Amino acid sequence: MNEIFKQQVWEITKLVPKGRVTSYGAIAKAIGFPNHSRHVGKAMGGCPPDVPAHRVISSSGTLSVPEFQKRLEAEGIVVENFRIKDFKKLFWDPMSEL
């Protein structure tokens, strides 16, 4: 994974609106690497503090990092058993919303 890939991941993530979530796979697809969701996850692991990593979750609506629950709830997102309630309604798809 190179620096350009990481920068692309972070730039897309910065566009996710407050109160919405997206998935690792959706970001991977948006930057042209549809089968690289794990690489997106790795890039998120070392992202700068201005990147809202808490808004990126698994495609099943489950939190990958349980510590992000408080940050999501502070944005009005309901989390039950580490799953986003109304995930489909809150899902932000960069392919259709950019």
PDB file of C-alpha atoms in Angstrom:
ATOM      1  CA  MET A   1       0.000   0.000   0.000  1.00  0.00           C
ATOM      2  CA  ASN A   2       1.586   3.239  -1.072  1.00  0.00           C
ATOM      3  CA  GLU A   3       1.178   6.815   0.126  1.00  0.00           C
ATOM      4  CA  ILE A   4      -1.037   7.809  -2.823  1.00  0.00           C
ATOM      5  CA  PHE A   5      -3.501   5.039  -1.934  1.00  0.00           C
ATOM      6  CA  LYS A   6      -3.571   6.182   1.705  1.00  0.00           C
ATOM      7  CA  GLN A   7      -4.099   9.806   0.722  1.00  0.00           C
ATOM      8  CA  GLN A   8      -7.006   8.847  -1.544  1.00  0.00           C
ATOM      9  CA  VAL A   9      -8.598   6.812   1.261  1.00  0.00           C
ATOM     10  CA  TRP A  10      -8.248   9.689   3.696  1.00  0.00           C
ATOM     11  CA  GLU A  11      -9.598  12.283   1.270  1.00  0.00           C
ATOM     12  CA  ILE A  12     -12.740  10.219   0.588  1.00  0.00           C
ATOM     13  CA  THR A  13     -13.194   9.602   4.315  1.00  0.00           C
ATOM     14  CA  LYS A  14     -13.052  13.333   5.038  1.00  0.00           C
ATOM     15  CA  LEU A  15     -16.099  13.747   2.781  1.00  0.00           C
ATOM     16  CA  VAL A  16     -18.348  11.405   4.797  1.00  0.00           C
ATOM     17  CA  PRO A  17     -20.942  13.725   6.368  1.00  0.00           C
ATOM     18  CA  LYS A  18     -21.424  13.913  10.109  1.00  0.00           C
ATOM     19  CA  GLY A  19     -24.161  11.505  11.164  1.00  0.00           C
ATOM     20  CA  ARG A  20     -23.533   9.155   8.239  1.00  0.00           C
ATOM     21  CA  VAL A  21     -21.324   6.080   7.763  1.00  0.00           C
ATOM     22  CA  THR A  22     -19.643   4.285   4.891  1.00  0.00           C
ATOM     23  CA  SER A  23     -17.759   1.021   4.513  1.00  0.00           C
ATOM     24  CA  TYR A  24     -14.195   0.020   3.777  1.00  0.00           C
ATOM     25  CA  GLY A  25     -15.403  -1.636   0.586  1.00  0.00           C
ATOM     26  CA  ALA A  26     -17.280   1.452  -0.617  1.00  0.00           C
ATOM     27  CA  ILE A  27     -14.147   3.546  -0.215  1.00  0.00           C
ATOM     28  CA  ALA A  28     -12.018   0.931  -1.977  1.00  0.00           C
ATOM     29  CA  LYS A  29     -14.454   0.874  -4.892  1.00  0.00           C
ATOM     30  CA  ALA A  30     -14.584   4.680  -5.067  1.00  0.00           C
ATOM     31  CA  ILE A  31     -10.816   4.957  -5.487  1.00  0.00           C
ATOM     32  CA  GLY A  32     -10.689   2.232  -8.119  1.00  0.00           C
ATOM     33  CA  PHE A  33      -9.626  -0.784  -6.065  1.00  0.00           C
ATOM     34  CA  PRO A  34     -12.888  -2.672  -5.416  1.00  0.00           C
ATOM     35  CA  ASN A  35     -11.227  -5.737  -3.897  1.00  0.00           C
ATOM     36  CA  HIS A  36      -8.986  -3.878  -1.472  1.00  0.00           C
ATOM     37  CA  SER A  37     -11.220  -3.158   1.515  1.00  0.00           C
ATOM     38  CA  ARG A  38      -8.621  -4.630   3.881  1.00  0.00           C
ATOM     39  CA  HIS A  39      -6.045  -2.182   2.545  1.00  0.00           C
ATOM     40  CA  VAL A  40      -8.496   0.626   3.254  1.00  0.00           C
ATOM     41  CA  GLY A  41      -8.739  -0.660   6.825  1.00  0.00           C
ATOM     42  CA  LYS A  42      -4.976  -0.644   7.155  1.00  0.00           C
ATOM     43  CA  ALA A  43      -4.793   2.896   5.786  1.00  0.00           C
ATOM     44  CA  MET A  44      -7.415   3.982   8.310  1.00  0.00           C
ATOM     45  CA  GLY A  45      -5.326   2.530  11.123  1.00  0.00           C
ATOM     46  CA  GLY A  46      -2.677   5.170  10.631  1.00  0.00           C
ATOM     47  CA  CYS A  47      -4.782   8.106   9.519  1.00  0.00           C
ATOM     48  CA  PRO A  48      -4.264  11.685  10.671  1.00  0.00           C
ATOM     49  CA  PRO A  49      -6.523  13.034  13.446  1.00  0.00           C
ATOM     50  CA  ASP A  50      -8.576  15.160  11.029  1.00  0.00           C
ATOM     51  CA  VAL A  51      -9.821  12.033   9.223  1.00  0.00           C
ATOM     52  CA  PRO A  52     -13.149  10.795  10.719  1.00  0.00           C
ATOM     53  CA  ALA A  53     -12.144   7.125  10.830  1.00  0.00           C
ATOM     54  CA  HIS A  54     -15.076   6.370  13.145  1.00  0.00           C
ATOM     55  CA  ARG A  55     -17.464   6.851  10.194  1.00  0.00           C
ATOM     56  CA  VAL A  56     -15.959   3.894   8.296  1.00  0.00           C
ATOM     57  CA  ILE A  57     -17.370   0.524   9.294  1.00  0.00           C
ATOM     58  CA  SER A  58     -17.771  -2.971   7.899  1.00  0.00           C
ATOM     59  CA  SER A  59     -20.237  -3.583   5.071  1.00  0.00           C
ATOM     60  CA  SER A  60     -22.470  -5.508   7.484  1.00  0.00           C
ATOM     61  CA  GLY A  61     -22.992  -2.381   9.593  1.00  0.00           C
ATOM     62  CA  THR A  62     -20.791  -3.630  12.416  1.00  0.00           C
ATOM     63  CA  LEU A  63     -18.203  -1.482  14.120  1.00  0.00           C
ATOM     64  CA  SER A  64     -14.676  -2.665  13.431  1.00  0.00           C
ATOM     65  CA  VAL A  65     -13.331  -0.555  16.286  1.00  0.00           C
ATOM     66  CA  PRO A  66     -15.637  -0.712  19.334  1.00  0.00           C
ATOM     67  CA  GLU A  67     -14.027   2.437  20.773  1.00  0.00           C
ATOM     68  CA  PHE A  68     -15.639   4.437  17.942  1.00  0.00           C
ATOM     69  CA  GLN A  69     -19.133   3.857  19.352  1.00  0.00           C
ATOM     70  CA  LYS A  70     -19.024   6.980  21.556  1.00  0.00           C
ATOM     71  CA  ARG A  71     -17.919   9.191  18.669  1.00  0.00           C
ATOM     72  CA  LEU A  72     -20.718   7.873  16.446  1.00  0.00           C
ATOM     73  CA  GLU A  73     -23.314   8.298  19.168  1.00  0.00           C
ATOM     74  CA  ALA A  74     -22.125  11.892  19.676  1.00  0.00           C
ATOM     75  CA  GLU A  75     -23.106  12.451  16.027  1.00  0.00           C
ATOM     76  CA  GLY A  76     -26.592  11.062  16.623  1.00  0.00           C
ATOM     77  CA  ILE A  77     -25.983   7.544  15.299  1.00  0.00           C
ATOM     78  CA  VAL A  78     -27.607   4.765  17.329  1.00  0.00           C
ATOM     79  CA  VAL A  79     -25.372   1.748  17.940  1.00  0.00           C
ATOM     80  CA  GLU A  80     -26.802  -1.478  19.374  1.00  0.00           C
ATOM     81  CA  ASN A  81     -24.549  -4.466  20.061  1.00  0.00           C
ATOM     82  CA  PHE A  82     -21.781  -2.831  17.988  1.00  0.00           C
ATOM     83  CA  ARG A  83     -24.123  -2.530  14.972  1.00  0.00           C
ATOM     84  CA  ILE A  84     -25.382   0.668  13.375  1.00  0.00           C
ATOM     85  CA  LYS A  85     -29.149   0.958  13.707  1.00  0.00           C
ATOM     86  CA  ASP A  86     -30.710   1.978  10.379  1.00  0.00           C
ATOM     87  CA  PHE A  87     -27.417   1.214   8.627  1.00  0.00           C
ATOM     88  CA  LYS A  88     -28.921   1.234   5.131  1.00  0.00           C
ATOM     89  CA  LYS A  89     -30.585   4.582   5.767  1.00  0.00           C
ATOM     90  CA  LEU A  90     -27.370   6.145   7.132  1.00  0.00           C
ATOM     91  CA  PHE A  91     -25.042   4.586   4.566  1.00  0.00           C
ATOM     92  CA  TRP A  92     -23.111   7.133   2.502  1.00  0.00           C
ATOM     93  CA  ASP A  93     -22.010   5.714  -0.863  1.00  0.00           C
ATOM     94  CA  PRO A  94     -19.180   7.768  -2.361  1.00  0.00           C
ATOM     95  CA  MET A  95     -19.924   6.346  -5.829  1.00  0.00           C
ATOM     96  CA  SER A  96     -23.393   7.869  -5.892  1.00  0.00           C
ATOM     97  CA  GLU A  97     -22.994  10.867  -3.611  1.00  0.00           C
ATOM     98  CA  LEU A  98     -19.851  12.464  -5.024  1.00  0.00           C
TER      99      LEU A  98
END
